[in-house]
mmCIF file of C-alpha atoms and ligand atoms in Angstrom:
data_model
loop_
_atom_site.group_PDB
_atom_site.id
_atom_site.type_symbol
_atom_site.label_atom_id
_atom_site.label_comp_id
_atom_site.label_asym_id
_atom_site.label_seq_id
_atom_site.Cartn_x
_atom_site.Cartn_y
_atom_site.Cartn_z
ATOM 1 C CA MET A 1 59.497 120.149 87.401
ATOM 2 C CA ALA A 2 61.852 117.270 88.152
ATOM 3 C CA SER A 3 65.589 117.705 87.212
ATOM 4 C CA VAL A 4 68.090 114.896 86.826
ATOM 5 C CA ASN A 5 71.584 114.524 88.399
ATOM 6 C CA SER A 6 73.534 116.325 85.697
ATOM 7 C CA ASN A 7 76.737 114.577 86.887
ATOM 8 C CA TYR A 8 75.534 111.688 84.774
ATOM 9 C CA ASN A 9 76.411 113.743 81.683
ATOM 10 C CA ASN A 10 80.047 113.321 82.773
ATOM 11 C CA LEU A 11 79.912 109.497 82.596
ATOM 12 C CA LYS A 12 80.976 107.461 79.521
ATOM 13 C CA GLN A 13 77.904 106.506 77.556
ATOM 14 C CA ASN A 14 77.902 103.044 78.780
ATOM 15 C CA TYR A 15 79.268 100.947 81.903
ATOM 16 C CA LEU A 16 82.415 99.158 80.537
ATOM 17 C CA PHE A 17 81.135 95.560 80.872
ATOM 18 C CA TYR A 18 77.820 96.546 79.439
ATOM 19 C CA GLU A 19 79.463 98.036 76.347
ATOM 20 C CA VAL A 20 81.657 94.841 75.922
ATOM 21 C CA GLY A 21 78.547 92.632 76.316
ATOM 22 C CA GLN A 22 76.612 94.763 73.731
ATOM 23 C CA ARG A 23 79.445 94.486 71.181
ATOM 24 C CA ALA A 24 79.817 90.812 71.592
ATOM 25 C CA LYS A 25 76.026 90.421 71.249
ATOM 26 C CA LYS A 26 75.910 92.407 68.131
ATOM 27 C CA TYR A 27 78.708 90.385 66.640
ATOM 28 C CA SER A 28 77.122 87.013 67.394
ATOM 29 C CA GLY A 29 73.750 88.285 66.134
ATOM 30 C CA GLN A 30 75.514 89.267 62.951
ATOM 31 C CA ASN A 31 77.515 85.917 62.792
ATOM 32 C CA PRO A 32 75.288 83.189 64.205
ATOM 33 C CA ASP A 33 77.499 80.402 62.814
ATOM 34 C CA LYS A 34 80.678 81.698 64.826
ATOM 35 C CA LYS A 35 81.297 80.144 68.321
ATOM 36 C CA VAL A 36 82.343 83.090 70.334
ATOM 37 C CA ILE A 37 84.421 82.472 73.574
ATOM 38 C CA LYS A 38 84.040 85.004 76.289
ATOM 39 C CA LEU A 39 87.029 85.854 78.364
ATOM 40 C CA GLY A 40 85.744 89.414 79.097
ATOM 41 C CA ILE A 41 83.807 90.074 82.225
ATOM 42 C CA GLY A 42 85.098 88.189 85.315
ATOM 43 C CA ASP A 43 82.159 85.900 85.741
ATOM 44 C CA VAL A 44 82.650 82.483 87.053
ATOM 45 C CA THR A 45 81.695 79.227 85.314
ATOM 46 C CA LEU A 46 81.962 76.519 88.035
ATOM 47 C CA PRO A 47 78.893 75.753 90.165
ATOM 48 C CA LEU A 48 78.539 76.466 93.849
ATOM 49 C CA ALA A 49 80.537 74.083 95.978
ATOM 50 C CA PRO A 50 78.413 71.055 97.203
ATOM 51 C CA VAL A 51 78.788 72.106 100.946
ATOM 52 C CA VAL A 52 77.227 75.527 100.133
ATOM 53 C CA VAL A 53 74.429 74.003 98.103
ATOM 54 C CA GLU A 54 73.609 71.640 100.950
ATOM 55 C CA ALA A 55 73.494 74.511 103.441
ATOM 56 C CA MET A 56 71.174 76.481 101.206
ATOM 57 C CA LYS A 57 68.893 73.469 100.787
ATOM 58 C CA LYS A 58 68.747 73.122 104.577
ATOM 59 C CA ALA A 59 68.082 76.943 104.923
ATOM 60 C CA ALA A 60 65.234 76.577 102.380
ATOM 61 C CA ASP A 61 63.750 73.862 104.581
ATOM 62 C CA ASP A 62 63.996 76.158 107.662
ATOM 63 C CA MET A 63 61.903 78.602 105.671
ATOM 64 C CA SER A 64 59.158 76.100 105.216
ATOM 65 C CA LYS A 65 58.465 75.413 108.942
ATOM 66 C CA ALA A 66 56.900 77.838 111.286
ATOM 67 C CA GLU A 67 59.458 77.127 114.079
ATOM 68 C CA THR A 68 62.516 77.933 111.875
ATOM 69 C CA PHE A 69 60.953 80.350 109.487
ATOM 70 C CA LYS A 70 62.867 83.787 109.157
ATOM 71 C CA GLY A 71 61.428 87.158 108.191
ATOM 72 C CA TYR A 72 63.349 90.364 108.192
ATOM 73 C CA GLY A 73 66.983 89.535 109.398
ATOM 74 C CA PRO A 74 69.548 92.057 110.870
ATOM 75 C CA GLU A 75 70.384 94.445 108.069
ATOM 76 C CA GLN A 76 74.060 94.039 108.726
ATOM 77 C CA GLY A 77 73.942 90.237 108.630
ATOM 78 C CA TYR A 78 73.142 87.316 110.754
ATOM 79 C CA GLY A 79 75.413 86.620 113.658
ATOM 80 C CA PHE A 80 76.286 83.139 112.426
ATOM 81 C CA LEU A 81 77.881 84.637 109.205
ATOM 82 C CA LYS A 82 79.589 87.439 110.838
ATOM 83 C CA ASP A 83 81.127 84.983 113.379
ATOM 84 C CA ALA A 84 82.259 82.814 110.423
ATOM 85 C CA ILE A 85 83.761 85.843 108.583
ATOM 86 C CA ALA A 86 85.482 86.938 111.849
ATOM 87 C CA GLY A 87 86.839 83.385 112.112
ATOM 88 C CA TYR A 88 88.271 83.527 108.470
ATOM 89 C CA TYR A 89 90.156 86.727 109.176
ATOM 90 C CA ALA A 90 91.386 85.309 112.466
ATOM 91 C CA ARG A 91 93.194 82.503 110.582
ATOM 92 C CA ARG A 92 95.567 85.094 109.302
ATOM 93 C CA GLY A 93 95.784 86.831 112.684
ATOM 94 C CA VAL A 94 93.379 89.674 112.055
ATOM 95 C CA ARG A 95 91.051 90.336 114.905
ATOM 96 C CA LEU A 96 87.552 91.792 114.025
ATOM 97 C CA SER A 97 84.758 92.384 116.267
ATOM 98 C CA THR A 98 81.444 91.252 114.672
ATOM 99 C CA ASP A 99 79.932 94.747 114.900
ATOM 100 C CA GLU A 100 82.648 95.727 112.458
ATOM 101 C CA ILE A 101 81.417 93.354 109.795
ATOM 102 C CA PHE A 102 78.495 94.379 107.484
ATOM 103 C CA VAL A 103 77.106 91.629 105.202
ATOM 104 C CA SER A 104 76.009 92.799 101.890
ATOM 105 C CA ASP A 105 74.879 91.665 98.458
ATOM 106 C CA GLY A 106 78.431 92.209 96.955
ATOM 107 C CA ALA A 107 81.359 94.443 97.064
ATOM 108 C CA LYS A 108 80.429 96.354 93.882
ATOM 109 C CA SER A 109 77.132 97.643 95.609
ATOM 110 C CA ASP A 110 78.927 98.551 98.762
ATOM 111 C CA LEU A 111 81.956 100.263 97.021
ATOM 112 C CA GLY A 112 79.234 102.577 95.531
ATOM 113 C CA ASN A 113 76.906 102.831 98.436
ATOM 114 C CA ILE A 114 79.774 103.741 100.918
ATOM 115 C CA LEU A 115 79.982 107.153 99.209
ATOM 116 C CA ASP A 116 76.611 107.991 100.883
ATOM 117 C CA ILE A 117 78.566 108.586 104.212
ATOM 118 C CA PHE A 118 81.228 110.960 102.600
ATOM 119 C CA GLY A 119 80.778 114.568 101.650
ATOM 120 C CA LYS A 120 80.837 115.563 98.053
ATOM 121 C CA ASP A 121 83.897 117.788 98.707
ATOM 122 C CA ASN A 122 86.249 114.980 99.386
ATOM 123 C CA ARG A 123 89.356 114.787 97.066
ATOM 124 C CA VAL A 124 89.375 111.301 95.634
ATOM 125 C CA LEU A 125 92.567 109.526 94.526
ATOM 126 C CA ILE A 126 92.127 106.544 92.149
ATOM 127 C CA PRO A 127 94.774 104.340 90.366
ATOM 128 C CA ASP A 128 94.596 104.388 86.676
ATOM 129 C CA PRO A 129 93.775 101.708 85.176
ATOM 130 C CA VAL A 130 91.114 100.794 87.514
ATOM 131 C CA TYR A 131 87.777 98.881 88.201
ATOM 132 C CA PRO A 132 85.375 101.469 86.676
ATOM 133 C CA VAL A 133 82.921 101.521 89.507
ATOM 134 C CA TYR A 134 85.319 103.652 91.567
ATOM 135 C CA VAL A 135 85.353 106.435 88.954
ATOM 136 C CA ASP A 136 81.796 106.132 87.781
ATOM 137 C CA THR A 137 80.257 106.304 91.261
ATOM 138 C CA ASN A 138 82.252 109.281 92.296
ATOM 139 C CA THR A 139 81.472 111.090 88.943
ATOM 140 C CA MET A 140 77.704 110.549 89.667
ATOM 141 C CA ASP A 141 78.235 112.437 92.795
ATOM 142 C CA GLY A 142 80.457 115.156 91.283
ATOM 143 C CA ARG A 143 83.478 114.608 93.386
ATOM 144 C CA ASP A 144 86.850 115.778 92.379
ATOM 145 C CA ILE A 145 89.052 112.877 91.176
ATOM 146 C CA SER A 146 92.723 112.662 90.597
ATOM 147 C CA PHE A 147 94.561 109.708 89.338
ATOM 148 C CA VAL A 148 97.863 108.051 90.095
ATOM 149 C CA ASP A 149 99.363 106.325 87.147
ATOM 150 C CA ALA A 150 99.860 102.552 87.145
ATOM 151 C CA ASN A 151 102.248 101.336 84.505
ATOM 152 C CA ILE A 152 104.788 98.865 83.553
ATOM 153 C CA GLU A 153 107.640 100.889 85.200
ATOM 154 C CA ASN A 154 105.867 100.688 88.728
ATOM 155 C CA GLY A 155 104.746 97.134 88.130
ATOM 156 C CA PHE A 156 101.039 98.447 87.966
ATOM 157 C CA LEU A 157 101.366 99.054 91.744
ATOM 158 C CA PRO A 158 101.680 102.858 92.234
ATOM 159 C CA LEU A 159 102.773 104.251 95.695
ATOM 160 C CA PRO A 160 102.048 107.582 97.276
ATOM 161 C CA GLN A 161 104.169 110.341 95.827
ATOM 162 C CA GLU A 162 105.592 113.533 97.121
ATOM 163 C CA GLY A 163 102.941 116.359 97.129
ATOM 164 C CA MET A 164 100.016 114.132 96.567
ATOM 165 C CA LYS A 165 96.736 115.120 98.504
ATOM 166 C CA ALA A 166 93.729 112.909 98.975
ATOM 167 C CA ASP A 167 90.793 112.402 101.338
ATOM 168 C CA ILE A 168 89.559 109.150 99.929
ATOM 169 C CA ILE A 169 91.885 106.701 98.323
ATOM 170 C CA TYR A 170 90.900 103.557 96.308
ATOM 171 C CA LEU A 171 93.006 100.577 96.369
ATOM 172 C CA CYS A 172 92.412 97.097 94.917
ATOM 173 C CA SER A 173 94.839 94.286 95.630
ATOM 174 C CA PRO A 174 95.132 91.781 93.976
ATOM 175 C CA ASP A 175 94.237 94.284 91.523
ATOM 176 C CA ASN A 176 91.390 94.537 88.964
ATOM 177 C CA PRO A 177 92.256 94.742 85.986
ATOM 178 C CA THR A 178 95.996 94.146 86.117
ATOM 179 C CA GLY A 179 96.369 91.196 88.477
ATOM 180 C CA ALA A 180 99.190 92.939 90.418
ATOM 181 C CA ALA A 181 99.235 92.504 94.166
ATOM 182 C CA TYR A 182 100.777 94.946 96.780
ATOM 183 C CA ASN A 183 103.109 93.364 99.376
ATOM 184 C CA LYS A 184 102.982 94.356 103.018
ATOM 185 C CA GLU A 185 105.703 97.135 102.668
ATOM 186 C CA GLN A 186 103.895 98.684 99.758
ATOM 187 C CA LEU A 187 100.650 98.717 101.530
ATOM 188 C CA LYS A 188 102.148 100.039 104.599
ATOM 189 C CA LYS A 189 103.382 103.102 102.531
ATOM 190 C CA TRP A 190 99.797 103.715 101.644
ATOM 191 C CA VAL A 191 98.508 103.242 105.202
ATOM 192 C CA ASP A 192 101.172 105.785 106.608
ATOM 193 C CA PHE A 193 100.223 108.216 103.847
ATOM 194 C CA ALA A 194 96.494 107.890 104.562
ATOM 195 C CA ASN A 195 96.995 108.323 108.305
ATOM 196 C CA ALA A 196 99.140 111.391 107.859
ATOM 197 C CA GLN A 197 96.592 112.920 105.733
ATOM 198 C CA SER A 198 93.568 111.832 107.730
ATOM 199 C CA ALA A 199 92.415 110.107 104.559
ATOM 200 C CA VAL A 200 90.257 106.985 104.242
ATOM 201 C CA ILE A 201 91.479 104.123 102.134
ATOM 202 C CA LEU A 202 88.601 102.125 100.526
ATOM 203 C CA PHE A 203 90.301 98.779 100.005
ATOM 204 C CA ASP A 204 88.801 96.330 97.513
ATOM 205 C CA ALA A 205 89.803 92.747 98.555
ATOM 206 C CA ALA A 206 87.394 90.975 96.063
ATOM 207 C CA TYR A 207 90.194 88.790 94.728
ATOM 208 C CA GLU A 208 91.985 87.989 98.075
ATOM 209 C CA ALA A 209 91.181 84.238 97.734
ATOM 210 C CA PHE A 210 93.598 84.191 94.578
ATOM 211 C CA VAL A 211 96.613 85.209 96.525
ATOM 212 C CA ALA A 212 98.973 82.334 96.127
ATOM 213 C CA ASP A 213 102.125 83.915 97.343
ATOM 214 C CA GLU A 214 102.108 83.237 101.137
ATOM 215 C CA ASN A 215 104.071 86.582 101.822
ATOM 216 C CA LEU A 216 101.344 88.678 100.289
ATOM 217 C CA PRO A 217 98.622 90.147 102.387
ATOM 218 C CA HIS A 218 94.977 89.146 101.887
ATOM 219 C CA SER A 219 93.560 92.042 104.008
ATOM 220 C CA ILE A 220 94.615 95.635 104.622
ATOM 221 C CA PHE A 221 94.024 94.894 108.260
ATOM 222 C CA GLU A 222 97.163 92.678 108.251
ATOM 223 C CA ILE A 223 99.037 96.085 108.123
ATOM 224 C CA ASP A 224 99.783 98.036 111.251
ATOM 225 C CA GLY A 225 97.785 101.217 111.273
ATOM 226 C CA ALA A 226 95.079 100.252 108.958
ATOM 227 C CA ARG A 227 92.305 100.245 111.474
ATOM 228 C CA THR A 228 92.510 104.130 111.804
ATOM 229 C CA CYS A 229 92.397 104.690 108.036
ATOM 230 C CA ALA A 230 90.789 101.966 105.996
ATOM 231 C CA ILE A 231 87.523 100.282 105.120
ATOM 232 C CA GLU A 232 87.672 96.851 103.448
ATOM 233 C CA PHE A 233 85.217 95.429 100.877
ATOM 234 C CA CYS A 234 85.089 91.700 100.072
ATOM 235 C CA SER A 235 82.832 89.464 98.223
ATOM 236 C CA LEU A 236 82.034 85.717 97.831
ATOM 237 C CA SER A 237 81.566 86.282 94.112
ATOM 238 C CA LYS A 238 85.035 85.281 93.028
ATOM 239 C CA THR A 239 86.003 83.349 96.289
ATOM 240 C CA ALA A 240 83.022 80.944 95.958
ATOM 241 C CA GLY A 241 81.207 81.532 92.718
ATOM 242 C CA PHE A 242 78.496 83.888 94.283
ATOM 243 C CA THR A 243 78.364 86.180 91.214
ATOM 244 C CA GLY A 244 74.757 85.160 90.604
ATOM 245 C CA THR A 245 73.910 84.303 94.359
ATOM 246 C CA ARG A 246 75.080 87.752 95.615
ATOM 247 C CA CYS A 247 76.828 87.928 99.011
ATOM 248 C CA GLY A 248 79.673 90.069 100.183
ATOM 249 C CA TYR A 249 80.898 91.983 103.363
ATOM 250 C CA THR A 250 82.347 95.292 104.342
ATOM 251 C CA VAL A 251 84.538 95.780 107.380
ATOM 252 C CA VAL A 252 84.530 99.301 109.090
ATOM 253 C CA PRO A 253 86.781 99.401 112.207
ATOM 254 C CA ASN A 254 85.450 100.838 115.261
ATOM 255 C CA GLU A 255 88.523 103.235 115.473
ATOM 256 C CA LEU A 256 88.000 104.801 112.047
ATOM 257 C CA GLU A 257 86.890 108.335 112.180
ATOM 258 C CA ALA A 258 86.307 111.240 109.802
ATOM 259 C CA ASP A 259 85.488 114.792 110.964
ATOM 260 C CA GLY A 260 85.452 113.265 114.478
ATOM 261 C CA VAL A 261 82.677 110.893 113.535
ATOM 262 C CA LYS A 262 82.776 107.101 113.789
ATOM 263 C CA LEU A 263 82.264 105.808 110.257
ATOM 264 C CA ASN A 264 81.107 102.439 111.479
ATOM 265 C CA LYS A 265 78.166 104.226 113.209
ATOM 266 C CA LEU A 266 77.427 106.181 110.070
ATOM 267 C CA TRP A 267 77.542 103.043 107.817
ATOM 268 C CA LEU A 268 75.271 101.350 110.265
ATOM 269 C CA ARG A 269 72.947 104.190 110.107
ATOM 270 C CA ARG A 270 72.993 104.262 106.363
ATOM 271 C CA GLN A 271 72.593 100.377 105.987
ATOM 272 C CA THR A 272 69.731 100.165 108.508
ATOM 273 C CA THR A 273 67.876 102.948 106.578
ATOM 274 C CA LYS A 274 68.579 101.770 102.962
ATOM 275 C CA PHE A 275 69.213 98.069 103.072
ATOM 276 C CA ASN A 276 67.242 95.195 104.345
ATOM 277 C CA GLY A 277 69.938 92.624 104.475
ATOM 278 C CA VAL A 278 70.940 89.487 102.256
ATOM 279 C CA SER A 279 68.466 86.497 102.308
ATOM 280 C CA TYR A 280 68.733 83.975 105.074
ATOM 281 C CA ILE A 281 69.205 81.046 102.529
ATOM 282 C CA VAL A 282 72.132 83.013 100.853
ATOM 283 C CA GLN A 283 73.697 83.808 104.287
ATOM 284 C CA ARG A 284 73.534 80.219 105.371
ATOM 285 C CA GLY A 285 75.351 79.291 101.975
ATOM 286 C CA ALA A 286 77.889 81.913 102.726
ATOM 287 C CA GLU A 287 78.390 80.630 106.230
ATOM 288 C CA ALA A 288 79.337 77.277 104.673
ATOM 289 C CA VAL A 289 82.060 78.871 102.524
ATOM 290 C CA PHE A 290 83.945 79.539 105.673
ATOM 291 C CA SER A 291 83.716 76.134 107.099
ATOM 292 C CA ASP A 292 86.982 73.892 106.785
ATOM 293 C CA GLU A 293 85.096 71.829 104.162
ATOM 294 C CA GLY A 294 83.719 74.996 102.412
ATOM 295 C CA ILE A 295 87.354 76.515 102.241
ATOM 296 C CA ARG A 296 88.756 73.143 100.891
ATOM 297 C CA GLN A 297 86.046 72.836 98.231
ATOM 298 C CA THR A 298 86.077 76.525 97.069
ATOM 299 C CA ARG A 299 89.755 76.420 96.915
ATOM 300 C CA GLU A 300 89.595 73.494 94.455
ATOM 301 C CA ASN A 301 87.610 75.756 92.298
ATOM 302 C CA ILE A 302 90.171 78.546 92.436
ATOM 303 C CA ASP A 303 92.746 75.923 91.564
ATOM 304 C CA TYR A 304 90.852 75.065 88.502
ATOM 305 C CA TYR A 305 90.840 78.796 87.453
ATOM 306 C CA ARG A 306 94.587 79.014 88.200
ATOM 307 C CA ARG A 307 95.131 76.153 85.683
ATOM 308 C CA ASN A 308 93.101 78.337 83.090
ATOM 309 C CA ALA A 309 95.413 81.246 84.024
ATOM 310 C CA ARG A 310 98.449 79.080 83.194
ATOM 311 C CA VAL A 311 96.898 78.137 79.784
ATOM 312 C CA ILE A 312 96.583 81.789 78.968
ATOM 313 C CA THR A 313 100.095 82.845 80.275
ATOM 314 C CA ASP A 314 101.817 79.874 78.651
ATOM 315 C CA ALA A 315 100.215 80.916 75.288
ATOM 316 C CA LEU A 316 101.393 84.535 75.895
ATOM 317 C CA ASP A 317 104.873 83.333 76.640
ATOM 318 C CA ARG A 318 105.051 81.349 73.487
ATOM 319 C CA LEU A 319 103.842 84.504 71.541
ATOM 320 C CA GLY A 320 106.334 86.650 73.436
ATOM 321 C CA ILE A 321 103.727 89.116 74.501
ATOM 322 C CA TRP A 322 104.200 91.209 77.777
ATOM 323 C CA TYR A 323 101.776 90.561 80.543
ATOM 324 C CA CYS A 324 101.379 90.543 84.316
ATOM 325 C CA GLY A 325 98.806 89.065 86.653
ATOM 326 C CA GLY A 326 97.532 85.507 86.499
ATOM 327 C CA LEU A 327 99.641 84.322 89.614
ATOM 328 C CA ASN A 328 97.656 85.953 92.410
ATOM 329 C CA SER A 329 94.750 86.892 90.438
ATOM 330 C CA PRO A 330 92.196 85.504 87.885
ATOM 331 C CA TYR A 331 93.125 88.377 85.537
ATOM 332 C CA ILE A 332 95.866 88.528 82.881
ATOM 333 C CA TRP A 333 96.819 92.033 81.568
ATOM 334 C CA LEU A 334 98.702 92.099 78.449
ATOM 335 C CA ARG A 335 100.172 94.504 76.106
ATOM 336 C CA CYS A 336 98.365 94.630 72.776
ATOM 337 C CA PRO A 337 100.542 93.293 69.975
ATOM 338 C CA ASN A 338 102.000 95.640 67.354
ATOM 339 C CA ASP A 339 101.099 98.706 69.321
ATOM 340 C CA MET A 340 97.323 98.122 68.683
ATOM 341 C CA LYS A 341 94.996 100.321 70.565
ATOM 342 C CA SER A 342 92.812 98.369 73.161
ATOM 343 C CA TRP A 343 89.497 98.733 71.353
ATOM 344 C CA ASP A 344 91.089 97.911 67.927
ATOM 345 C CA PHE A 345 92.453 94.873 69.505
ATOM 346 C CA PHE A 346 89.128 93.988 70.964
ATOM 347 C CA ASP A 347 87.514 94.185 67.507
ATOM 348 C CA TYR A 348 90.442 92.224 65.907
ATOM 349 C CA LEU A 349 90.143 89.382 68.342
ATOM 350 C CA LEU A 350 86.405 89.284 68.114
ATOM 351 C CA SER A 351 86.275 89.218 64.364
ATOM 352 C CA GLU A 352 89.332 87.069 63.591
ATOM 353 C CA ALA A 353 89.471 84.725 66.609
ATOM 354 C CA ASN A 354 85.803 85.084 67.880
ATOM 355 C CA VAL A 355 87.207 85.651 71.418
ATOM 356 C CA VAL A 356 85.910 88.357 73.621
ATOM 357 C CA GLY A 357 88.370 90.143 76.172
ATOM 358 C CA THR A 358 88.164 93.593 77.946
ATOM 359 C CA PRO A 359 89.937 96.536 76.402
ATOM 360 C CA GLY A 360 92.441 98.186 78.850
ATOM 361 C CA GLU A 361 91.337 101.623 77.807
ATOM 362 C CA GLY A 362 87.999 100.908 79.321
ATOM 363 C CA PHE A 363 89.732 100.859 82.778
ATOM 364 C CA GLY A 364 91.351 104.299 82.345
ATOM 365 C CA ARG A 365 93.756 106.375 80.266
ATOM 366 C CA CYS A 366 96.812 104.346 81.239
ATOM 367 C CA GLY A 367 95.036 101.119 80.109
ATOM 368 C CA GLU A 368 95.302 102.252 76.490
ATOM 369 C CA GLY A 369 97.282 99.754 74.575
ATOM 370 C CA PHE A 370 96.526 96.938 77.056
ATOM 371 C CA PHE A 371 93.999 94.242 77.255
ATOM 372 C CA ARG A 372 92.442 92.016 80.087
ATOM 373 C CA LEU A 373 91.809 88.332 79.835
ATOM 374 C CA THR A 374 89.919 86.395 82.512
ATOM 375 C CA SER A 375 90.676 82.831 83.782
ATOM 376 C CA PHE A 376 86.993 82.258 84.828
ATOM 377 C CA SER A 377 85.854 80.391 81.754
ATOM 378 C CA ASP A 378 85.872 76.691 81.422
ATOM 379 C CA TYR A 379 89.116 74.867 80.773
ATOM 380 C CA ASP A 380 88.308 73.702 77.336
ATOM 381 C CA SER A 381 86.966 77.077 76.243
ATOM 382 C CA THR A 382 90.076 78.689 77.587
ATOM 383 C CA ARG A 383 92.378 76.191 75.548
ATOM 384 C CA GLU A 384 90.400 76.761 72.480
ATOM 385 C CA ALA A 385 90.381 80.587 72.784
ATOM 386 C CA MET A 386 94.272 80.542 73.441
ATOM 387 C CA SER A 387 94.896 78.244 70.471
ATOM 388 C CA ARG A 388 92.890 80.444 68.198
ATOM 389 C CA ILE A 389 94.648 83.586 69.552
ATOM 390 C CA GLU A 390 98.155 81.803 69.003
ATOM 391 C CA ALA A 391 97.106 80.816 65.583
ATOM 392 C CA LEU A 392 96.142 84.407 64.841
ATOM 393 C CA LEU A 393 99.162 86.185 66.416
ATOM 394 C CA LYS A 394 101.981 83.938 65.609
HETATM 395 C C1 MLT B 401 85.262 92.301 86.257
HETATM 396 O O1 MLT B 401 85.137 91.696 85.271
HETATM 397 O O2 MLT B 401 86.057 93.253 86.407
HETATM 398 C C2 MLT B 401 84.353 92.033 87.425
HETATM 399 O O3 MLT B 401 83.624 90.835 87.180
HETATM 400 C C3 MLT B 401 83.287 93.075 87.589
HETATM 401 C C4 MLT B 401 82.701 92.897 88.865
HETATM 402 O O4 MLT B 401 83.058 92.231 89.664
HETATM 403 O O5 MLT B 401 81.731 93.716 89.064
#
């Protein structure tokens, strides 16, 4: 008789963003006359940049002719895209060899899939609150998870502490959900800690393109020592509006080893077995993101979202509500007014202002009493949502 993975019994009933979506859908179904504005899941609203669309059209054309048609591509990505990604890192002085870059269908998939190459007995350390994928995927495997608290006192940027033990450490910077971003000195502390413990940092850089402060790092590989302790995950979802198009990349340095085994080789083995690569058309579009014109056009879109973030933070300033994020991140993390609990505030905003956000408790115990708004909506909806919120809370 087939049996199931009983670790699934230890998960919350629903994935956070599915739960938020279901509740919003139920409310809209019961209140069809209300115009609900969604500032919940971090999904982009601007279309792909023109240079990306042109590259994809040309690639579609390539697929129509026998001479340029492509069948299976390399599982780890076409050379043209890996060269473009290596060039993007080189702009900040990070040298990568192309065999360290693995193109994927997004950071979320790789952050879950990478666990295939790690033993189930690894001790996992995860900041709280956190992007729920890290916790859920390790829970599915039955790994032992401990948490390091992120809170107002440490600026939602926890650091290694005396006596902490870990084999796998998750870090996300700029952080989802809080929008806080580590500086180089802080990241160096994590790198030194990981190297001292022979631990591996799984570094989620999905929001690096939102870093506005030029002193902040975009990649963990800007930190000395990271090549022997870190894997970096990145995605074009937020950088270039690829949430529906799907393309990301994972960097596994050749020096990185666990149990005397090179993790790059193990990940290559895993990917060549279980993954058949991202479509040629999408990879050509992704290549265009890293061209000078692609960088210029996608940065214009990011500036548009930054303007939305300012609409949100200006309204919170007027209301006197505590928040962080929004400067180097598309997310604004705020304290629920009047000591409300996160899900109560979610219900209150939905029913009274018809605005959907994400309850902080969904990101972990330390998120209770907090709430996340995203700047990825369109400008007019963001303004409308914030004027409703101001009218409700003032
Ligand atoms: C979020 O809202 O946290 C993100 O959109 C989720 C994701 O990127 O998977």
